[in-house]
CSV table of N, CA and C in Angstrom, one decimal:
chain,number,residue,atom,x,y,z
A,1110,UNK,N,-87.3,79.3,148.1
A,1110,UNK,CA,-88.3,78.6,149.0
A,1110,UNK,C,-89.1,79.6,149.5
A,1111,UNK,N,-88.8,80.8,149.9
A,1111,UNK,CA,-89.9,81.8,150.4
A,1111,UNK,C,-91.1,82.0,149.6
A,1112,UNK,N,-90.7,82.2,148.3
A,1112,UNK,CA,-91.7,82.4,147.2
A,1112,UNK,C,-92.7,81.2,147.4
A,1113,UNK,N,-92.5,79.9,147.5
A,1113,UNK,CA,-93.0,78.9,147.6
A,1113,UNK,C,-94.1,78.9,148.7
A,1114,UNK,N,-93.4,79.3,150.0
A,1114,UNK,CA,-94.1,79.2,151.1
A,1114,UNK,C,-95.4,80.2,151.1
A,1115,UNK,N,-94.7,81.4,150.6
A,1115,UNK,CA,-95.8,82.6,150.4
A,1115,UNK,C,-97.0,82.2,149.5
A,1116,UNK,N,-96.7,81.4,148.4
A,1116,UNK,CA,-97.7,81.0,147.4
A,1116,UNK,C,-98.5,79.9,148.2
A,1117,UNK,N,-97.9,79.0,149.0
A,1117,UNK,CA,-98.8,78.1,149.7
A,1117,UNK,C,-99.9,78.7,150.7
A,1118,UNK,N,-99.2,79.6,151.4
A,1118,UNK,CA,-99.9,80.4,152.3
A,1118,UNK,C,-101.3,81.0,151.6
A,1119,UNK,N,-101.1,81.5,150.4
A,1119,UNK,CA,-101.9,82.3,149.7
A,1119,UNK,C,-103.0,81.2,149.3
A,1120,UNK,N,-102.5,80.1,148.8
A,1120,UNK,CA,-103.5,79.1,148.4
A,1120,UNK,C,-104.4,78.6,149.4
A,1121,UNK,N,-103.7,78.2,150.4
A,1121,UNK,CA,-104.5,77.9,151.7
A,1121,UNK,C,-105.6,79.0,152.1
A,1122,UNK,N,-105.1,80.2,152.0
A,1122,UNK,CA,-105.9,81.1,152.7
A,1122,UNK,C,-107.2,81.4,151.8
A,1123,UNK,N,-107.0,81.5,150.5
A,1123,UNK,CA,-108.1,81.5,149.4
A,1123,UNK,C,-109.0,80.1,149.5
A,1124,UNK,N,-108.3,79.0,149.5
A,1124,UNK,CA,-109.2,78.0,149.6
A,1124,UNK,C,-110.2,78.1,150.8
A,1125,UNK,N,-109.5,78.3,152.0
A,1125,UNK,CA,-110.4,78.5,153.2
A,1125,UNK,C,-111.4,79.5,153.0
A,1126,UNK,N,-111.1,80.7,152.6
A,1126,UNK,CA,-112.0,81.8,152.4
A,1126,UNK,C,-113.1,81.2,151.6
A,1127,UNK,N,-112.9,80.7,150.6
A,1127,UNK,CA,-114.0,80.3,149.4
A,1127,UNK,C,-114.9,79.3,150.0
A,1128,UNK,N,-114.3,78.3,150.7
A,1128,UNK,CA,-115.2,77.1,151.2
A,1128,UNK,C,-116.0,77.9,152.5
A,1129,UNK,N,-115.4,78.8,153.1
A,1129,UNK,CA,-116.1,79.3,154.3
A,1129,UNK,C,-117.4,80.1,153.8
A,1130,UNK,N,-116.8,80.8,152.9
A,1130,UNK,CA,-117.9,81.7,152.3
A,1130,UNK,C,-119.1,81.0,151.7
A,1131,UNK,N,-118.7,79.9,150.9
A,1131,UNK,CA,-119.8,79.2,150.5
A,1131,UNK,C,-120.8,78.4,151.4
A,1132,UNK,N,-120.1,77.9,152.7
A,1132,UNK,CA,-120.8,77.1,153.7
A,1132,UNK,C,-121.0,78.0,155.0
A,1133,UNK,N,-120.4,78.7,155.3
A,1133,UNK,CA,-120.3,79.5,156.4
A,1133,UNK,C,-119.9,78.7,157.6
A,1134,UNK,N,-119.1,77.6,157.4
A,1134,UNK,CA,-118.8,76.9,158.4
A,1134,UNK,C,-117.2,76.7,158.5
A,1135,UNK,N,-116.7,77.2,159.6
A,1135,UNK,CA,-115.1,77.3,159.7
A,1135,UNK,C,-114.5,76.0,159.5
A,1136,UNK,N,-115.2,74.8,160.1
A,1136,UNK,CA,-114.5,73.5,159.9
A,1136,UNK,C,-114.4,73.2,158.6
A,1137,UNK,N,-115.3,73.2,157.8
A,1137,UNK,CA,-115.6,72.9,156.4
A,1137,UNK,C,-114.3,73.8,155.9
A,1138,UNK,N,-114.3,74.8,155.8
A,1138,UNK,CA,-113.4,75.8,155.5
A,1138,UNK,C,-111.8,75.4,155.6
A,1139,UNK,N,-111.6,74.7,157.0
A,1139,UNK,CA,-110.3,74.4,157.3
A,1139,UNK,C,-110.3,73.0,156.5
A,1140,UNK,N,-111.1,72.3,156.6
A,1140,UNK,CA,-110.9,70.9,155.8
A,1140,UNK,C,-110.7,71.0,154.5
A,1141,UNK,N,-111.4,71.7,153.6
A,1141,UNK,CA,-111.3,71.9,152.1
A,1141,UNK,C,-109.9,72.6,152.1
A,1142,UNK,N,-109.3,73.6,152.9
A,1142,UNK,CA,-108.1,74.2,152.8
A,1142,UNK,C,-106.9,73.0,152.9
A,1143,UNK,N,-107.0,72.1,153.7
A,1143,UNK,CA,-106.2,71.3,153.8
A,1143,UNK,C,-106.3,70.1,152.7
A,1144,UNK,N,-107.4,69.7,152.3
A,1144,UNK,CA,-107.7,68.4,151.4
A,1144,UNK,C,-107.4,68.8,150.0
A,1145,UNK,N,-107.9,70.1,149.7
A,1145,UNK,CA,-107.8,70.4,148.2
A,1145,UNK,C,-106.3,70.6,148.1
A,1146,UNK,N,-105.3,71.2,148.5
A,1146,UNK,CA,-103.8,71.3,148.0
A,1146,UNK,C,-103.2,69.6,148.0
A,1147,UNK,N,-103.9,69.0,148.8
A,1147,UNK,CA,-103.1,67.6,148.9
A,1147,UNK,C,-103.4,66.8,147.5
A,1148,UNK,N,-104.7,66.8,147.3
A,1148,UNK,CA,-105.3,66.1,146.3
A,1148,UNK,C,-104.7,66.8,144.9
A,1149,UNK,N,-104.6,68.1,145.0
A,1149,UNK,CA,-103.8,68.7,143.8
A,1149,UNK,C,-102.3,68.3,143.6
A,1150,UNK,N,-101.8,68.0,144.8
A,1150,UNK,CA,-100.2,67.7,144.7
A,1150,UNK,C,-100.3,66.4,143.9
A,1151,UNK,N,-101.0,65.6,144.1
A,1151,UNK,CA,-101.3,64.1,143.5
A,1151,UNK,C,-101.6,64.4,142.0
A,1152,UNK,N,-102.6,65.3,141.7
A,1152,UNK,CA,-102.9,65.5,140.4
A,1152,UNK,C,-101.8,65.9,139.7
A,1153,UNK,N,-100.9,66.8,140.2
A,1153,UNK,CA,-99.8,67.5,139.6
A,1153,UNK,C,-98.8,66.2,139.0
A,1154,UNK,N,-98.6,65.3,139.8
A,1154,UNK,CA,-97.6,64.2,139.5
A,1154,UNK,C,-98.2,63.5,138.0
A,1155,UNK,N,-99.6,63.2,138.2
A,1155,UNK,CA,-100.3,62.6,137.2
A,1155,UNK,C,-100.0,63.7,135.9
A,1156,UNK,N,-100.4,64.9,136.1
A,1156,UNK,CA,-100.2,65.8,135.1
A,1156,UNK,C,-98.6,65.9,134.4
A,1157,UNK,N,-97.8,65.9,135.2
A,1157,UNK,CA,-96.3,65.8,134.6
A,1157,UNK,C,-96.2,64.7,134.1
A,1158,UNK,N,-96.6,63.4,134.4
A,1158,UNK,CA,-96.3,62.1,133.5
A,1158,UNK,C,-97.1,62.5,132.3
A,1159,UNK,N,-98.3,63.0,132.1
A,1159,UNK,CA,-98.9,62.9,131.0
A,1159,UNK,C,-98.4,63.7,129.9
A,1160,UNK,N,-97.8,65.2,130.8
A,1160,UNK,CA,-97.0,66.1,129.7
A,1160,UNK,C,-95.7,65.7,129.0
A,1161,UNK,N,-94.9,64.8,130.1
A,1161,UNK,CA,-93.8,64.4,129.8
A,1161,UNK,C,-93.9,63.2,128.6
A,1162,UNK,N,-95.0,62.5,128.6
A,1162,UNK,CA,-95.2,61.5,127.5
A,1162,UNK,C,-95.8,62.2,126.3
A,1163,UNK,N,-96.5,63.3,126.5
A,1163,UNK,CA,-96.8,64.0,125.1
A,1163,UNK,C,-95.6,64.7,124.4
A,1164,UNK,N,-94.6,65.2,125.5
A,1164,UNK,CA,-93.6,65.7,124.8
A,1164,UNK,C,-92.7,65.0,124.2
A,1165,UNK,N,-92.7,63.6,124.9
A,1165,UNK,CA,-91.6,62.5,124.3
A,1165,UNK,C,-92.3,61.7,122.9
A,1166,UNK,N,-93.5,61.7,122.8
A,1166,UNK,CA,-94.4,60.9,121.8
A,1166,UNK,C,-95.2,61.8,120.9
A,1167,UNK,N,-95.5,63.0,121.4
A,1167,UNK,CA,-96.5,63.6,120.7
A,1167,UNK,C,-98.2,63.2,121.1
A,1168,UNK,N,-98.1,62.3,121.7
A,1168,UNK,CA,-99.3,61.7,122.0
A,1168,UNK,C,-99.8,61.9,123.4
A,1169,UNK,N,-101.1,62.0,123.9
A,1169,UNK,CA,-101.3,62.0,125.3
A,1169,UNK,C,-101.5,60.7,125.8
A,1170,UNK,N,-100.6,60.5,126.8
A,1170,UNK,CA,-100.7,58.9,127.5
A,1170,UNK,C,-100.1,59.1,128.8
A,1171,UNK,N,-100.7,58.9,129.8
A,1171,UNK,CA,-99.9,58.8,131.1
A,1171,UNK,C,-99.0,58.0,131.3
A,1172,UNK,N,-99.0,56.7,130.6
A,1172,UNK,CA,-97.9,55.8,130.9
A,1172,UNK,C,-96.5,56.2,130.1
A,1173,UNK,N,-96.8,57.3,129.0
A,1173,UNK,CA,-95.4,57.2,128.1
A,1173,UNK,C,-94.6,58.0,128.9
A,1174,UNK,N,-94.8,58.8,130.0
A,1174,UNK,CA,-94.0,59.5,130.8
A,1174,UNK,C,-93.3,58.8,132.0
A,1175,UNK,N,-93.9,57.4,132.2
A,1175,UNK,CA,-93.4,56.7,133.4
A,1175,UNK,C,-92.0,56.1,133.1
A,1176,UNK,N,-91.1,56.2,133.9
A,1176,UNK,CA,-89.9,55.7,133.8
A,1176,UNK,C,-90.0,54.1,133.9
A,1177,UNK,N,-89.3,53.3,133.1
A,1177,UNK,CA,-89.4,51.5,133.5
A,1177,UNK,C,-88.6,51.4,134.8
A,1178,UNK,N,-89.2,50.6,135.6
A,1178,UNK,CA,-88.8,50.1,136.8
A,1178,UNK,C,-87.7,49.0,136.7
């Protein structure tokens, strides 16, 4: 758990620093640092579904990894 928290803090800090360095705006840096990990979290779910489907069928398909409801 601590490892995950320190990684999240590092990720936030890097995202903030890069956005601030590129724009010079603290608000933009903060917004990017909050929004980017949130979008990445959603993208991770789709990546896992695609990967699970690939491992199951040998083909790339995001639907292959989705469990039937």
